[in-house]
Short mmCIF file of C-alpha atoms in Angstrom, two decimals:
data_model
loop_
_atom_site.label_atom_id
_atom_site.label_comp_id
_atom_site.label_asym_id
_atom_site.label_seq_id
_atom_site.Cartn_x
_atom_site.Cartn_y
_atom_site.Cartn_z
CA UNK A 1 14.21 10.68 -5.47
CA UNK A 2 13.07 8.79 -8.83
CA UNK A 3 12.94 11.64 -11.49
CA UNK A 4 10.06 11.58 -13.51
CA UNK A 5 10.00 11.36 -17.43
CA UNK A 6 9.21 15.25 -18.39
CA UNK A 7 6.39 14.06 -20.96
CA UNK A 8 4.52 13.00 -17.87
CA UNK A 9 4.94 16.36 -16.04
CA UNK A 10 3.91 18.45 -19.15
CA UNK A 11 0.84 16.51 -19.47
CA UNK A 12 0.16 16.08 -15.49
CA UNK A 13 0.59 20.02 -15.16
CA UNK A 14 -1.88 20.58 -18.08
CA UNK A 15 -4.48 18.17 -16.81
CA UNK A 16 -3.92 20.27 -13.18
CA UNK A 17 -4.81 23.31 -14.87
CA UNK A 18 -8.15 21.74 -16.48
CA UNK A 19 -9.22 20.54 -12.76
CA UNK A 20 -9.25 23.78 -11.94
CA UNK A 21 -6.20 22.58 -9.28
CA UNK A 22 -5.41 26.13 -7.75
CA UNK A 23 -1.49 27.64 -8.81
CA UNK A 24 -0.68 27.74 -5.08
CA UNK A 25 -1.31 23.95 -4.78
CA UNK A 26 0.20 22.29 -8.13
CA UNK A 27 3.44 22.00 -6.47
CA UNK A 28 2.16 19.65 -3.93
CA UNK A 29 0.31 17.83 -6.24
CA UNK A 30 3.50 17.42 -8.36
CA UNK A 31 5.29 16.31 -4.80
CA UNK A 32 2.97 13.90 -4.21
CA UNK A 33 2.86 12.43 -7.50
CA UNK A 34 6.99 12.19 -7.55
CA UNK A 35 6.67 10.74 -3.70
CA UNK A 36 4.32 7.80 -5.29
CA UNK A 37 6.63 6.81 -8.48
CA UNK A 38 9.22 6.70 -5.79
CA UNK A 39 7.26 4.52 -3.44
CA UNK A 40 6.41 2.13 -6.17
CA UNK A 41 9.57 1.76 -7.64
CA UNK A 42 11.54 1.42 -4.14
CA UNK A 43 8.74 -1.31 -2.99
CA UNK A 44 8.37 -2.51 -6.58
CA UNK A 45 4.51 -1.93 -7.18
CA UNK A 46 3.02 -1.28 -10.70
CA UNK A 47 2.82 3.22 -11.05
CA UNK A 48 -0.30 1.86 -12.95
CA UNK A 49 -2.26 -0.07 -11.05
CA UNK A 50 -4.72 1.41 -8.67
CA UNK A 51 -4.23 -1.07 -5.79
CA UNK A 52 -0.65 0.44 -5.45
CA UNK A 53 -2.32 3.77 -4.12
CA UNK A 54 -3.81 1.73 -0.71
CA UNK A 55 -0.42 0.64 -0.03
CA UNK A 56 0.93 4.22 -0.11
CA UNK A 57 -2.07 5.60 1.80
CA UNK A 58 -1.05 2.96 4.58
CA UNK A 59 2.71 4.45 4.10
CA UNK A 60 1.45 8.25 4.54
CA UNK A 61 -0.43 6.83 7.58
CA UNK A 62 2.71 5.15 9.18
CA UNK A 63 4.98 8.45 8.43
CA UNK A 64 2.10 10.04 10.52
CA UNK A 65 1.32 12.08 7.69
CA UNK A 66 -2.06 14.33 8.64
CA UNK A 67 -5.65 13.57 6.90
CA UNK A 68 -5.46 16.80 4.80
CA UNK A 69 -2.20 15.77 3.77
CA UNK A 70 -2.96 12.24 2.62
CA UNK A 71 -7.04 13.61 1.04
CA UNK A 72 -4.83 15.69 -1.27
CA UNK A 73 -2.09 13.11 -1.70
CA UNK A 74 -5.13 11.14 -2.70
CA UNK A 75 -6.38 13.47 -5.04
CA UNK A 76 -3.15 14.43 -6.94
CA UNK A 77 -2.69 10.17 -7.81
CA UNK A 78 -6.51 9.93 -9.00
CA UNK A 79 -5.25 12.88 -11.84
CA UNK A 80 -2.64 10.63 -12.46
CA UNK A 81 -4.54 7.76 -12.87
CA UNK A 82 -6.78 9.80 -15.30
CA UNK A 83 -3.45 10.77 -17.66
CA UNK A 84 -2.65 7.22 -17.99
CA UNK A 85 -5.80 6.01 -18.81
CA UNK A 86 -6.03 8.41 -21.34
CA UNK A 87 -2.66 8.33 -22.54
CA UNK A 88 -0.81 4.32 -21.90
CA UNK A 89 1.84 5.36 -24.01
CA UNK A 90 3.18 8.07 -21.12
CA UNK A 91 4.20 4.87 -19.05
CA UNK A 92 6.76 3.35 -21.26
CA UNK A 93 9.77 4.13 -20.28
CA UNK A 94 12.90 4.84 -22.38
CA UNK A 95 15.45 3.52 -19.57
CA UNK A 96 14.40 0.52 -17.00
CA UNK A 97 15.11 2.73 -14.20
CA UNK A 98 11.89 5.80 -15.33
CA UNK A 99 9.08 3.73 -13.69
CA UNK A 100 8.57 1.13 -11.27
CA UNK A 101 6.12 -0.49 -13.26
CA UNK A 102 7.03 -3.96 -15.12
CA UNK A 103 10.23 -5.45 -16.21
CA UNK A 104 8.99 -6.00 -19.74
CA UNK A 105 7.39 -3.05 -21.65
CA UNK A 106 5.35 -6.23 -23.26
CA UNK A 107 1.32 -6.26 -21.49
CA UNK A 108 0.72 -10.06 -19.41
CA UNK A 109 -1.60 -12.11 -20.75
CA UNK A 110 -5.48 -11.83 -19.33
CA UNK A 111 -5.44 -13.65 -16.37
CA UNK A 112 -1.69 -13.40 -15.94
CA UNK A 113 -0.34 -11.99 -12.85
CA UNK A 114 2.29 -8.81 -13.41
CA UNK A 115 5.60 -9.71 -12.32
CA UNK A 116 8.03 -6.94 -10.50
CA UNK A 117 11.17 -5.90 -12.47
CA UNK A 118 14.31 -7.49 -10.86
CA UNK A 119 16.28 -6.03 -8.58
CA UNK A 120 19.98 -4.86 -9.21
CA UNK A 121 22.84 -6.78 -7.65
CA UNK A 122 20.23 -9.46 -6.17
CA UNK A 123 20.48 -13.63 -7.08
CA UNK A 124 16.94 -14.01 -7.20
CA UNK A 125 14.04 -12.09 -9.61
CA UNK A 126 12.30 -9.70 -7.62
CA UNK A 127 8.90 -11.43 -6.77
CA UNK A 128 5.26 -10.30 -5.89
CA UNK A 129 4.81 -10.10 -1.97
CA UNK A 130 1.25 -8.54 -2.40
CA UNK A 131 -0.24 -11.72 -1.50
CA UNK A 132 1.99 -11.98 1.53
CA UNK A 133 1.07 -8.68 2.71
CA UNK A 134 -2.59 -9.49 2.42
CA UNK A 135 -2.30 -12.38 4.47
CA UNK A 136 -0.42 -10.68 6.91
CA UNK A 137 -3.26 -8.23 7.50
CA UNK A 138 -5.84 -10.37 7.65
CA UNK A 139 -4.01 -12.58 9.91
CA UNK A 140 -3.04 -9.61 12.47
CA UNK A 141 -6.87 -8.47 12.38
CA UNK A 142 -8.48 -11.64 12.56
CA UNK A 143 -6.38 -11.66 16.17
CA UNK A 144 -7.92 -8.29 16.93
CA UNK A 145 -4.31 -7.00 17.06
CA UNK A 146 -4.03 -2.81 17.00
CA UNK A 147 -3.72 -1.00 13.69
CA UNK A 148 0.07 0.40 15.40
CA UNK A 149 0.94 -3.61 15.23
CA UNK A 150 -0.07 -4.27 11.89
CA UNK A 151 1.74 -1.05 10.64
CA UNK A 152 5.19 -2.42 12.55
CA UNK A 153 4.97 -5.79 11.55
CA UNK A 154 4.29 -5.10 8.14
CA UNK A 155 7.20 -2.19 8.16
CA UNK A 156 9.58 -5.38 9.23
CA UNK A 157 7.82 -7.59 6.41
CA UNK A 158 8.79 -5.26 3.88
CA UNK A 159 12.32 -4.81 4.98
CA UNK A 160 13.27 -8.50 5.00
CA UNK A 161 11.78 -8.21 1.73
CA UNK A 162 14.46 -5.81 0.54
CA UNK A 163 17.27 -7.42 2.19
CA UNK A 164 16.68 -10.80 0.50
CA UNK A 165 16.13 -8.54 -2.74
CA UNK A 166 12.20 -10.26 -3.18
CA UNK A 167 12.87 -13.57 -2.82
CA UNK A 168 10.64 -15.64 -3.45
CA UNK A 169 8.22 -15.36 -0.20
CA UNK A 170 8.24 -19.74 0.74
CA UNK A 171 12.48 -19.65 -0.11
CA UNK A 172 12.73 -17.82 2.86
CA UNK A 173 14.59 -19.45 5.35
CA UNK A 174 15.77 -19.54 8.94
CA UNK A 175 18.84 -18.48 7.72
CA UNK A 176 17.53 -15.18 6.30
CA UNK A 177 15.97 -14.03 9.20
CA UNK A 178 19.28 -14.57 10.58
CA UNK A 179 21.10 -12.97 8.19
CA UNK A 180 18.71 -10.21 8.31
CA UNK A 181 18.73 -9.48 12.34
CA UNK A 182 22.35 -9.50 12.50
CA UNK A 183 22.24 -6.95 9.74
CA UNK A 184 20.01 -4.83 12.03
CA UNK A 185 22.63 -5.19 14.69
CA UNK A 186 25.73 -4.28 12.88
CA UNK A 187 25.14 -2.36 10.04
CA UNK A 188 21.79 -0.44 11.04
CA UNK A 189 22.79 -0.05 14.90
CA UNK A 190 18.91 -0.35 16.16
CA UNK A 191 18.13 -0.45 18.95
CA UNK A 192 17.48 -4.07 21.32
CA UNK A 193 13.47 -2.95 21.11
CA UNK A 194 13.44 -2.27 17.77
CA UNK A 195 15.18 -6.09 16.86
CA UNK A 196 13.12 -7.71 19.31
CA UNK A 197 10.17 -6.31 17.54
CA UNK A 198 11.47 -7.33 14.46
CA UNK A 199 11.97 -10.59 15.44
CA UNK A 200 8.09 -10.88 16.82
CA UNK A 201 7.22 -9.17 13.65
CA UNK A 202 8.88 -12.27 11.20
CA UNK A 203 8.03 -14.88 13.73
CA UNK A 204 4.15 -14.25 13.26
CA UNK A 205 5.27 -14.18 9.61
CA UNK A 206 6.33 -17.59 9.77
CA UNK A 207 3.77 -18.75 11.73
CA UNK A 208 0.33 -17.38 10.12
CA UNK A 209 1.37 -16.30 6.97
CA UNK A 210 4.00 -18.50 5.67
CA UNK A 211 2.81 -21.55 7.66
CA UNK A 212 6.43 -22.44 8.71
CA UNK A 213 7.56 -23.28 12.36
CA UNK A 214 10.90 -20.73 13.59
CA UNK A 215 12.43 -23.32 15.32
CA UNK A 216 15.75 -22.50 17.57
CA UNK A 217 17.58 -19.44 16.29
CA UNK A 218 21.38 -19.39 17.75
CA UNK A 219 24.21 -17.64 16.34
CA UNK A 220 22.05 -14.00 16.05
CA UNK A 221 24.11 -11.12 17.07
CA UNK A 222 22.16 -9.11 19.29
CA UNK A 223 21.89 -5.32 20.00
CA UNK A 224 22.77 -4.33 22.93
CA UNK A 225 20.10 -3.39 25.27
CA UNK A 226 19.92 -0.44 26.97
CA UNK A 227 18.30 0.95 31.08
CA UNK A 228 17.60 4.28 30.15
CA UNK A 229 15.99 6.49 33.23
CA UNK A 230 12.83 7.93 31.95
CA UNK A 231 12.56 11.91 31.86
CA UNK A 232 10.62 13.64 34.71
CA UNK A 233 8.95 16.87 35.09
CA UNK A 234 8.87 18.88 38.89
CA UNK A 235 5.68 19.84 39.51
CA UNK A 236 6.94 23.48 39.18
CA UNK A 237 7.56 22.65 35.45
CA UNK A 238 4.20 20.82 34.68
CA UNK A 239 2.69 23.56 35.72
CA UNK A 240 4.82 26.14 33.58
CA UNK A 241 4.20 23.32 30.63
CA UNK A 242 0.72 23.44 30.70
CA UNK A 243 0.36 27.65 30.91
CA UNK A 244 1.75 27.60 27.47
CA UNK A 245 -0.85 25.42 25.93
CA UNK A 246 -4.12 26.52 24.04
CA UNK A 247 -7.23 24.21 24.36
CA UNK A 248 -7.83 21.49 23.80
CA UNK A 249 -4.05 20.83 23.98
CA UNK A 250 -4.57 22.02 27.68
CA UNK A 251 -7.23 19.46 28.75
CA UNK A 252 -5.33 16.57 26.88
CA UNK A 253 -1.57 17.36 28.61
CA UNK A 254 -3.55 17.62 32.23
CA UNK A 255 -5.24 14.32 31.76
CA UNK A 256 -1.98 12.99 30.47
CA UNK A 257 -0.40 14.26 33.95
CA UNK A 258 -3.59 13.88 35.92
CA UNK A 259 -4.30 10.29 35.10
CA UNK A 260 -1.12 8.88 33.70
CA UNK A 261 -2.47 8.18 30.20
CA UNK A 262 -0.99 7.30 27.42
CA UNK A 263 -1.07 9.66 24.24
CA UNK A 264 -3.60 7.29 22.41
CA UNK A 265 -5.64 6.66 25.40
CA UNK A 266 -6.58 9.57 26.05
CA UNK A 267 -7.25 11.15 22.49
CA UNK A 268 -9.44 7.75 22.04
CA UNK A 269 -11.44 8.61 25.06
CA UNK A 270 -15.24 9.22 24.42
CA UNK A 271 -17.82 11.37 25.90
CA UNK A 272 -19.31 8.72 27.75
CA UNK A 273 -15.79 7.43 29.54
CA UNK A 274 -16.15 10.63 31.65
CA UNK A 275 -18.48 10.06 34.62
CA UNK A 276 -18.64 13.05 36.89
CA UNK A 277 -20.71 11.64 39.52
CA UNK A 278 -18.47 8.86 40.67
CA UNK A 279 -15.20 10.82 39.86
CA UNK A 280 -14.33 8.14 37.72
CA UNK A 281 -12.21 8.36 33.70
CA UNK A 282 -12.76 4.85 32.08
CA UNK A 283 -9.85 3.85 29.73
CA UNK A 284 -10.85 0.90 27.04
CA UNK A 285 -8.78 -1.05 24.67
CA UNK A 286 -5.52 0.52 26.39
CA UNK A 287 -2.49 -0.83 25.34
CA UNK A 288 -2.84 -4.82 25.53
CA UNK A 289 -6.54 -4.42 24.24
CA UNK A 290 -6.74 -3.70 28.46
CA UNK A 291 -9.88 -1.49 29.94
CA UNK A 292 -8.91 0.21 33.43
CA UNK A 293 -10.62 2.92 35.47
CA UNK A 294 -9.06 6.24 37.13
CA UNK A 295 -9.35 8.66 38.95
CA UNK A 296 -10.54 11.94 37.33
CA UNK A 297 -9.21 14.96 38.75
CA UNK A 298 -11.59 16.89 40.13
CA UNK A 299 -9.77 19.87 39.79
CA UNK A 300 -10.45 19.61 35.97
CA UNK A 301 -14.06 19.16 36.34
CA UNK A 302 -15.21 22.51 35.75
CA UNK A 303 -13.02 22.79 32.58
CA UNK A 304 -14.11 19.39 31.26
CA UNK A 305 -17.72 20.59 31.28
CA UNK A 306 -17.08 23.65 29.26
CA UNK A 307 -15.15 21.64 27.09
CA UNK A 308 -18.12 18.87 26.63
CA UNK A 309 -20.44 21.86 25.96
CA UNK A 310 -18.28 22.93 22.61
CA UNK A 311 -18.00 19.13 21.77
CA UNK A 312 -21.63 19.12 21.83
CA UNK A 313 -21.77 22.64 19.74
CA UNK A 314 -19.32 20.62 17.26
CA UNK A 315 -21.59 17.83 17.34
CA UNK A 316 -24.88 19.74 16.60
CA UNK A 317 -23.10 21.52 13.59
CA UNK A 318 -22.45 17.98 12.27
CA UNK A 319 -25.44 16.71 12.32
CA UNK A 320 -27.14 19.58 10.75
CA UNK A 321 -24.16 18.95 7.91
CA UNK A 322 -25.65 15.80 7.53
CA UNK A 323 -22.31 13.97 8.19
CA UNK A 324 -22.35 9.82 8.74
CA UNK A 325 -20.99 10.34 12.51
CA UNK A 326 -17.88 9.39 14.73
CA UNK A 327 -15.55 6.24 13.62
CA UNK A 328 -16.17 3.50 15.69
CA UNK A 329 -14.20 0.20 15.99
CA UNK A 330 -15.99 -2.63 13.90
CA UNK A 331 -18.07 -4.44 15.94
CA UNK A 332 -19.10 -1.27 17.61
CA UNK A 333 -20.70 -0.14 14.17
CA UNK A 334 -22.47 -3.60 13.87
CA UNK A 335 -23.86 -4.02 17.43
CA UNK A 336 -25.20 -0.22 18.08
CA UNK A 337 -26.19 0.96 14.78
CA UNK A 338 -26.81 4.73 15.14
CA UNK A 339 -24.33 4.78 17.78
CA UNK A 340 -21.95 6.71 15.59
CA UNK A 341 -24.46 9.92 15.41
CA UNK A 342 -24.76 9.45 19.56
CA UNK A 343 -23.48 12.56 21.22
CA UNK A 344 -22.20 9.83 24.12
CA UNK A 345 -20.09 7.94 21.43
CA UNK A 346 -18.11 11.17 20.38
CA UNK A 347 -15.14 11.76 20.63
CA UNK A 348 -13.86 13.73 23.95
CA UNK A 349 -11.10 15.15 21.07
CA UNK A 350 -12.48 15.39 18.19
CA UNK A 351 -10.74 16.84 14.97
CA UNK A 352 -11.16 19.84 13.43
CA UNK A 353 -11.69 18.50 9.90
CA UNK A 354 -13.88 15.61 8.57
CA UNK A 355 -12.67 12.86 7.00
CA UNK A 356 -13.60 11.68 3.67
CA UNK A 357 -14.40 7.62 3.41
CA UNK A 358 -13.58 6.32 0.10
CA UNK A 359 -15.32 3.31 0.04
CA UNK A 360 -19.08 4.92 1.14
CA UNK A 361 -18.59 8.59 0.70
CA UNK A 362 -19.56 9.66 3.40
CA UNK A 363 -17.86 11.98 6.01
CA UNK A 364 -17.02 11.53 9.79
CA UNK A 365 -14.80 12.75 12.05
CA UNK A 366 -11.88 11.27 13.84
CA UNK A 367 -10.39 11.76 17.00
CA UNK A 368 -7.25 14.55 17.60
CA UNK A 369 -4.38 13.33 15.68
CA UNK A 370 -1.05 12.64 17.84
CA UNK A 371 1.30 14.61 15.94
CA UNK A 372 -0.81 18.04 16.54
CA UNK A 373 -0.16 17.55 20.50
CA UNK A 374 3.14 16.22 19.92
CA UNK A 375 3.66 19.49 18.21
CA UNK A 376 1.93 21.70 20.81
CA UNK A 377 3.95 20.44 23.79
CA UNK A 378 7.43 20.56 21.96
CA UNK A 379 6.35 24.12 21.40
CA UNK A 380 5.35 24.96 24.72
CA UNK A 381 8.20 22.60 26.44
CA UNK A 382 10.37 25.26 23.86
CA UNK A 383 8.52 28.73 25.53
CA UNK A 384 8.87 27.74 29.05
CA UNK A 385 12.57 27.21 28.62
CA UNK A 386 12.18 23.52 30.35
CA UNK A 387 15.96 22.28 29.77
CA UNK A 388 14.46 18.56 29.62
CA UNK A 389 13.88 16.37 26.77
CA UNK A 390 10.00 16.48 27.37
CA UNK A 391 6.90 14.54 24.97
CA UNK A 392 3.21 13.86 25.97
CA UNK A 393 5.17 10.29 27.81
CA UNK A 394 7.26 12.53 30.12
CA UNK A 395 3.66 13.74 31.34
CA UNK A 396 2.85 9.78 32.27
CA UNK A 397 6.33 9.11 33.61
CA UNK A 398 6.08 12.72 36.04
CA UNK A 399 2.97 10.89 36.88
CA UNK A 400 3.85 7.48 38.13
CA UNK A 401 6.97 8.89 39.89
CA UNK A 402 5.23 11.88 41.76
CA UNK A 403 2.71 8.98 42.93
CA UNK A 404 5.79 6.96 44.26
CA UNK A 405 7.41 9.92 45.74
CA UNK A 406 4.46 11.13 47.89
CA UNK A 407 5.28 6.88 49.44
CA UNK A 408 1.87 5.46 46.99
CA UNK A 409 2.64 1.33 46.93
CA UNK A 410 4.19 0.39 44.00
CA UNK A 411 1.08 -2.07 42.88
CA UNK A 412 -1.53 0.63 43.32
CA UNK A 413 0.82 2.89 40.55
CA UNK A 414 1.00 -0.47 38.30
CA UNK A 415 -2.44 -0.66 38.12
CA UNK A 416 -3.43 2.75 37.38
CA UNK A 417 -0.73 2.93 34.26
CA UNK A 418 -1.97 -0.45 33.27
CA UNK A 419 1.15 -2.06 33.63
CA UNK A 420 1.23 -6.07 33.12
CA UNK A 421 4.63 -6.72 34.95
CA UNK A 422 5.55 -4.71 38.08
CA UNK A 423 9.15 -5.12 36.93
CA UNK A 424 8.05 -2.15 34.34
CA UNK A 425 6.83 -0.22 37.08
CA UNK A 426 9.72 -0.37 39.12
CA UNK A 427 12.03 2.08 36.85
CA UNK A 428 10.38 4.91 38.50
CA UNK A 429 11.94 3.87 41.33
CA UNK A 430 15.11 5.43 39.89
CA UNK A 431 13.49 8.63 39.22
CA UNK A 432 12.60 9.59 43.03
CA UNK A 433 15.04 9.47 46.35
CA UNK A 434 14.35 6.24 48.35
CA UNK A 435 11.53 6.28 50.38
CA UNK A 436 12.46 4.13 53.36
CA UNK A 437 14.16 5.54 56.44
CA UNK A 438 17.87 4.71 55.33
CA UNK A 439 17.99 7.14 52.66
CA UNK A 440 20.80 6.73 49.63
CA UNK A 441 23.37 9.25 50.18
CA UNK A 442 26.58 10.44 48.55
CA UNK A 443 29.67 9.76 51.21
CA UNK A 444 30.73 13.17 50.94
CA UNK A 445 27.55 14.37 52.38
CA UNK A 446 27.87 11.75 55.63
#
């Protein structure tokens, strides 16, 4: 961790106590505030400048780091914004290594760009990939890619960046990228997913940001890949899963069972993808940006309704409050304009807080966050004594391989977990005993 100069804490703690920041809470704020020097001097952003803040928001968001969390991480950097304005002379350092901020202590010229300081050890100066990462987002939204994409690729983008030590971002060769997945093989041990991801992640790089073609890439040492059997649940311990869970955690791990859903699917699922008459749950933008419809379990019908009627109790509350309404995706805030204060746009999940929009100031709440049911079923996997490895997927994998073991054709299961290639499908065929006549046996049972 980057220790911080002490005149800096003296005056951040006494500007705490004249925000009336609470005794109980100045520790955090003084976490968060060490956690952000850190960030900008590991990533090399200016401590100063305001823009660095986004970029650490967007790191809180990828360490799945909860909206309270982040509104006060938010909070403690605008004091420390306030201190430096007030007091420039706090951010010179006395050693190069206090403060991610410039190489020279010496202000740019107007109109002058701020270089980063150089890095230790490296051959080149450490350079500015802001405008790399700029392009890079607006070239992953512009193809209506998912936020989870961006977040990866840009995760990769920023670690080629250290490993050529911020070279400067049109040096960057063939070679590097190289260089750099062979390191990922041999000296970081990931995983074949993880450097075939990184590989997708730097060829878009090349492609739509850098404006260079990849080419052939030979002499890469790959990771080795590996079949691993997904884990499944008996039906025995679904049901001993689920009588340890509170609502809404309840209705989310039975639709996760019920329908084969995956974690984000169903906490994105709306009031209005529930249609009782027709029995039918409508997923959209699934993984793949893919909509698909399923069967609802009409065993959960009853609950579902009870559950709607506090959403709508929720809902009412909010709009007494005054609050801006639900998040919607983009073009779904531009098309139906008061379609965010519609009690058939809400969220089926809603969170228990509201979240705070920066840019507008105005509140609105977001959907259920994953880590809250990731939580919730680790705990209740932990107080029904299931000996299995068990997340909110194992509820999608028990799923697909109950369906194949009660003799359900393999295409119909695709199709319901949205699966583009049956070949993906077919690993739960290694989770259930065969299901033609000739069953697989051990030879000391024949």
């Amino acid at each position: 961790m980057l220790s911080v100069p002490f005149n800096i804490i003296k005056s951040y703690q006494s500007l705490l106590v004249k925000s009336s920041v609470s005794s109980s809470e100045r520790a955090n704020y003084h976490k968060w505030l060490r956690y952000y020097l850190d960030f900008c001097h590991k990533y090399q952003f200016g401590a100063d400048n305001k823009n660095s803040f986004s970029s650490f928001n967007k790191k809180l968001a990828e360490k799945l780091q909860s909206e309270p969390q982040r509104r006060q991480a938010h909070d403690a950097i605008r004091i420390f914004f306030r201190l430096i304005s007030n007091e420039n002379h706090l951010l010179q350092p006395s050693t190069p290594r206090t403060l991610a901020t410039a190489a020279s202590t010496t202000p740019p010229p107007p109109g002058a760009s701020r270089k980063t300081p150089v890095v230790e050890g490296g051959n080149h100066s450490g350079q500015d990939w802001t405008q790399v990462y700029a392009a890079l987002e607006s070239a992953v939204q512009v193809r209506h890619y998912s936020p989870k994409t961006l977040s990866a690729y840009r995760s990769w983008v920023r670690r080629l960046q250290t490993f050529t030590k911020s070279k400067q971002p049109k040096e960057i060769s063939i070679e590097d990228v190289k260089g750099f997945l062979s390191y990922l093989a041999t000296e970081k041990n990931v995983a074949a997913a993880s450097q075939n991801q990184a590989f997708n992640a730097l060829l878009f790089l090349f492609r739509h940001v850098l404006d260079k073609e990849f080419g052939v890439i030979e002499g890469v040492v790959r990771a080795k890949q590996r079949k691993n059997i997904p884990v499944v649940l008996s039906r025995e311990e679904v049901n001993q899963l689920l009588e340890q869970l509170d609502e809404p955690f309840h209705l989310v791990a039975s639709l996760l069972y019920g329908c084969g859903l995956r974690l984000f699917e169903c906490l994105k699922l709306r009031v209005q993808d529930l249609d009782f008459y027709t029995g039918i749950v409508t997923v959209h933008d699934g993984k793949g940006k893919k909509d698909r419809s399923l069967p609802l379990p009409r065993s959960l019908d009853s609950r579902l309704k009870e559950w709607l009627i506090t959403v709508a109790d929720l809902h009412k509350q909010d709009l007494e409050s005054g609050y801006a309404g639900c998040f919607l995706q983009k073009t779904g805030g531009k098309k139906f304009k008061n379609a965010a204060r519609e009690f058939s746009w809400q969220y089926l999940f809603p969170a228990k807080t509201l979240t705070l929009i920066d840019k507008s100031h105005e509140y609105r709440r977001y959907h259920l966050h994953e880590t809250l049911v990731q939580r919730a079923i680790k705990q209740a996997v932990r107080e029904a004594a299931i000996p299995k490895r068990a997340t909110p997927h194992t509820l999608r994998h028990s799923f697909a391989s109950h369906l194949l073991a009660a003799n359900y054709d393999i295409r119909t299961i695709q199709q319901l977990l949205g699966h583009s290639d049956v070949r993906t499908t077919m690993i739960y065929t290694q989770t259930v005993h065969s299901t033609t006549l000739k069953e697989a046996m051990s030879p000391l049972d024949f």
